[in-house]
Coordinates of C-alpha atoms in Angstrom, one line a residue:
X1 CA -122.9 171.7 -47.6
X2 CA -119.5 171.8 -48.6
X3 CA -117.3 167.5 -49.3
X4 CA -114.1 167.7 -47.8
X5 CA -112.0 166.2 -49.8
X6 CA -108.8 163.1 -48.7
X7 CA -105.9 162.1 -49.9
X8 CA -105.8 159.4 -52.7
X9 CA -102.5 158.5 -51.7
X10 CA -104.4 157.3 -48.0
X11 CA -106.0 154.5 -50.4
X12 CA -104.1 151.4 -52.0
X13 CA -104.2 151.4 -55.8
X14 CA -102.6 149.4 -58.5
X15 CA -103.6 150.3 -62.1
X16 CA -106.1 148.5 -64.1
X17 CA -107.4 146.4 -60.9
X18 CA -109.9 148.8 -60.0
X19 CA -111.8 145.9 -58.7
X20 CA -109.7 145.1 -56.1
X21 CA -108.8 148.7 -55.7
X22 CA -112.2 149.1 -54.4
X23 CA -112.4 146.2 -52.2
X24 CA -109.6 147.0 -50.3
X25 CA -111.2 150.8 -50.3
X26 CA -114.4 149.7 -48.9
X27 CA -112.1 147.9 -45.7
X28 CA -110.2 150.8 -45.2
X29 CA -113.5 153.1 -45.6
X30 CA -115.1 150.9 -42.7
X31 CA -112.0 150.3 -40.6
X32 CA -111.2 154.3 -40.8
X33 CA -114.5 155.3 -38.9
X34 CA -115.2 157.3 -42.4
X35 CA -118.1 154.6 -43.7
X36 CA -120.1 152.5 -40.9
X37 CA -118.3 149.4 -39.7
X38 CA -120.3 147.0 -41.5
X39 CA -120.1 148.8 -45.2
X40 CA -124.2 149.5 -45.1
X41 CA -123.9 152.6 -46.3
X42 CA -121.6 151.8 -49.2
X43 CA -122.5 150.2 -52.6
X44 CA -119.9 149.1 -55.1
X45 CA -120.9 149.8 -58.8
X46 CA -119.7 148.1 -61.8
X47 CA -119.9 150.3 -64.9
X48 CA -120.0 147.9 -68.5
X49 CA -121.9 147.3 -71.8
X50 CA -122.5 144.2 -73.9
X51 CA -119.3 145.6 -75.7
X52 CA -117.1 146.2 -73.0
X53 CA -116.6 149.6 -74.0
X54 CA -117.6 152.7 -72.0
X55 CA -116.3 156.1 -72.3
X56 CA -115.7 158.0 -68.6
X57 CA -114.2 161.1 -68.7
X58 CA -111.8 162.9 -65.9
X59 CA -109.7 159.5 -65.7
X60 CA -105.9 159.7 -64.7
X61 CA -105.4 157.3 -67.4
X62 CA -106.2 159.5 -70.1
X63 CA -103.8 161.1 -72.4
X64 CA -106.4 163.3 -73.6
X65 CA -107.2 167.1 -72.4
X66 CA -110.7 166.3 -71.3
X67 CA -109.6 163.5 -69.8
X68 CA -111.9 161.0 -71.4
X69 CA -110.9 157.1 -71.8
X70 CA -112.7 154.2 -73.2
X71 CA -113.0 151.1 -70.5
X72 CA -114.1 147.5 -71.1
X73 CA -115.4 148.4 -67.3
X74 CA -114.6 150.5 -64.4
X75 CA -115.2 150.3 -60.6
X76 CA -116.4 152.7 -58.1
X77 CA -117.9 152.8 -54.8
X78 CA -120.7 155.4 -53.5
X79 CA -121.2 156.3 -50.1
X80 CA -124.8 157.4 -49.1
X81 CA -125.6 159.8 -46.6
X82 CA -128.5 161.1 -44.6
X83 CA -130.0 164.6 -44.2
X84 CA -129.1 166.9 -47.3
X85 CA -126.1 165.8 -47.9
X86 CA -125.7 164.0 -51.3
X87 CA -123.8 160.6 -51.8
X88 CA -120.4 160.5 -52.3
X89 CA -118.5 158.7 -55.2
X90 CA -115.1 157.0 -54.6
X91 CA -113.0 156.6 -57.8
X92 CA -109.2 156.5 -57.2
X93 CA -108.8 156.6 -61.0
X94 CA -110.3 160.1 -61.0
X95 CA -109.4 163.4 -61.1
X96 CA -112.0 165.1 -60.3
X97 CA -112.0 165.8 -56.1
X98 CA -112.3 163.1 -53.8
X99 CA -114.4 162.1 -52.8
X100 CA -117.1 163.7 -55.5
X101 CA -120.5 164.5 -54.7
X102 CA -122.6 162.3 -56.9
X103 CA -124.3 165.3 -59.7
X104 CA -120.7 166.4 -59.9
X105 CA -119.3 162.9 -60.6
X106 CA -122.2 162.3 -63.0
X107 CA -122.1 165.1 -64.7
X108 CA -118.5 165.4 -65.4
X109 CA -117.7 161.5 -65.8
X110 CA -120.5 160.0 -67.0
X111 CA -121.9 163.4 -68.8
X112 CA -125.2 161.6 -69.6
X113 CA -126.0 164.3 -72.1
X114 CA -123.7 163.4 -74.4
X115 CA -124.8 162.2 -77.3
X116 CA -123.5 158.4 -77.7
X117 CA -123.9 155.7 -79.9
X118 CA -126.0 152.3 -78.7
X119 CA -122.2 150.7 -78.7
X120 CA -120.8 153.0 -75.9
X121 CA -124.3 153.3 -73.4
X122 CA -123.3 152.7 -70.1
X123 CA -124.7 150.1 -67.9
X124 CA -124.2 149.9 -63.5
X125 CA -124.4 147.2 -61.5
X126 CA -124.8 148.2 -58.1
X127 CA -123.6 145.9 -55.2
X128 CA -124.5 146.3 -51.7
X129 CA -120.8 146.7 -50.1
X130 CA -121.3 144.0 -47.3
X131 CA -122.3 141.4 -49.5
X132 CA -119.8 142.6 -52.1
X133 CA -117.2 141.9 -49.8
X134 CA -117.9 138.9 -48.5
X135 CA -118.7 137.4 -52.0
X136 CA -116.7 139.1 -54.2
X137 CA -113.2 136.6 -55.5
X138 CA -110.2 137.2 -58.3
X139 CA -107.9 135.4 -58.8
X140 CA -106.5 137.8 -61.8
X141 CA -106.5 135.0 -64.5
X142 CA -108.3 138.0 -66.7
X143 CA -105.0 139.6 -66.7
X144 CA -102.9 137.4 -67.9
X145 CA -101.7 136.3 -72.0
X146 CA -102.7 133.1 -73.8
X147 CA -98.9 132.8 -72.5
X148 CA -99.7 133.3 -68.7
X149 CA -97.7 136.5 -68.6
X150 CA -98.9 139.4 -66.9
X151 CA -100.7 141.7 -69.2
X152 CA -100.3 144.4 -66.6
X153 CA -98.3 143.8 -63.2
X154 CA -100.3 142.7 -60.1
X155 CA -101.5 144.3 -56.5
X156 CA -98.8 142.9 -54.0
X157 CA -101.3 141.4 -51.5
X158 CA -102.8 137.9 -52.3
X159 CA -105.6 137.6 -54.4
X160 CA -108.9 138.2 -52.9
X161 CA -111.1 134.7 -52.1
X162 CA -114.9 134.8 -51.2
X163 CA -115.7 133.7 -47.7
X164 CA -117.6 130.4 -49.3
X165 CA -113.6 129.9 -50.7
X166 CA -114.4 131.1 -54.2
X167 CA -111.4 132.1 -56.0
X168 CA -113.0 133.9 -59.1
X169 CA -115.6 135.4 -60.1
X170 CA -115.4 138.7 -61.7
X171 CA -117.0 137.9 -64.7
X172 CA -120.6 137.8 -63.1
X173 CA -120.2 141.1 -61.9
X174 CA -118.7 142.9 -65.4
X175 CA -120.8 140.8 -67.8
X176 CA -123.4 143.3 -68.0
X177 CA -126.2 143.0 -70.7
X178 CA -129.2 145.8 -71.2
X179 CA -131.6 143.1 -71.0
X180 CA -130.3 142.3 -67.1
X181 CA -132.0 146.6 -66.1
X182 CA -134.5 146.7 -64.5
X183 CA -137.2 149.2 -66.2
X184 CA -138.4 151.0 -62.8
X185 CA -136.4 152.1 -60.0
X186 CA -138.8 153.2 -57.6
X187 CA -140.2 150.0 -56.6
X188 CA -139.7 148.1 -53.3
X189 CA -138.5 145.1 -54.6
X190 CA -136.0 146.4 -56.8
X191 CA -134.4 147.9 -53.1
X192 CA -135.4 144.4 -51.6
X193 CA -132.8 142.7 -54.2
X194 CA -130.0 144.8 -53.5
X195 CA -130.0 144.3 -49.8
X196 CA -130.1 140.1 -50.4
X197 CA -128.4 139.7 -54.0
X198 CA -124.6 139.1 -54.5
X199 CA -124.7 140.4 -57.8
X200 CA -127.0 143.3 -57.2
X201 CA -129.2 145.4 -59.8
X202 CA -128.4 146.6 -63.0
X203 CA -130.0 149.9 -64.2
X204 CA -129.1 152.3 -66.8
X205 CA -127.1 155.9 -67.0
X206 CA -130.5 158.1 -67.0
X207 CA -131.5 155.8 -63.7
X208 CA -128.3 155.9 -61.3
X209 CA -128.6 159.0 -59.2
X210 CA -132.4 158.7 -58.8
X211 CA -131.9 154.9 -57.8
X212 CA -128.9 156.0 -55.1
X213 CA -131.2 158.9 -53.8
X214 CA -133.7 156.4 -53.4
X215 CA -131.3 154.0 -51.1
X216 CA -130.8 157.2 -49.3
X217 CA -134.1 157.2 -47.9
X218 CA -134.2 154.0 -46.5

């Protein structure tokens, strides 16, 4: 079954904030009648290593042909869906279409069968959109100089605050360590987690589209 594609330009985006880009992508997502009201069906994922360095290809950032870049971490958000149709990924900082069904997005951004060293494995942390978004806080201090200068210019809107009035924490969402993944996906109470845990599950590259096909059964 064929993804119609949207317009990027529907969606807010501010370079290098992909975190808030997705935020405010989820809201629209939900509000737009395109996700379910409450976000259920969406899951945020924060892509990371121990080294904060990840290589994605197909990023508008790039200045390469094949479109590769190396993050300190990225930011999507994938859609699941019932029947046969398979999830959708959401990255505004992509140019492959969008949205992408997830094997494309894998296999052309992540390319897991490319050949990395240790330093550049990718790790996700998948987040359960609703709590994401009522948890979730930045108050951008991790863009700013030992000065307080803007290392690159803010999003216009006001800096997103967690309903319990948390004004940041982004680092417990991108501080990502190999030791945090879980070793099997398959097992209930890894799905238990997800649905109950702020900070969600961490898994590995080799695990991500068998653990998001398993959310698509529940």
């Amino acid at each position: 079954m064929a993804t119609s594609t949207m317009d990027v330009l529907h969606f807010q985006h501010t370079p290098f904030y992909c975190e808030e880009n997705v935020y405010l992508l989820c809201k629209k997502l939900c509000s737009d009648g395109i996700a379910k009201a409450d976000g259920s069906d969406l899951f945020v994922v924060f892509i990371s290593n121990e080294k904060k360095q990840i290589p994605l290809w197909n990023q508008k950032a790039s200045k390469r042909a094949d479109g590769v870049i190396l993050w300190d971490y990225h930011v999507i958000c994938i859609q699941i869906k019932q029947g046969n149709i398979p999830p959708l990924v959401w990255d505004l900082d992509s140019t492959l279409p969008f949205p992408s069904p997830l094997p494309l997005y894998v296999s052309e951004t992540i390319r897991p069968s490319f050949q990395l060293f240790s330093d550049y494995n990718r790790l996700f942390r998948v987040v359960h959109a609703p709590l994401f978004l009522r948890s979730f806080a930045s108050d951008r201090r991790h863009m700013k100089d030992s000065g307080g200068k803007w290392i690159e210019e803010p999003p216009s809107h006001e800096p997103i605050v967690a309903e319990d009035g948390t004004l940041h924490n982004l680092n417990e969402y991108i501080n990502i360590s190999v030791a945090d993944a879980i070793t099997d996906v398959t097992i209930s109470s890894v799905k238990d987690v997800i649905f109950t845990q702020k900070n969600g599950v961490v898994i590995k590259a080799n695990q991500l589209v068998e653990f998001i096909c398993q959310l698509s059964l529940e």
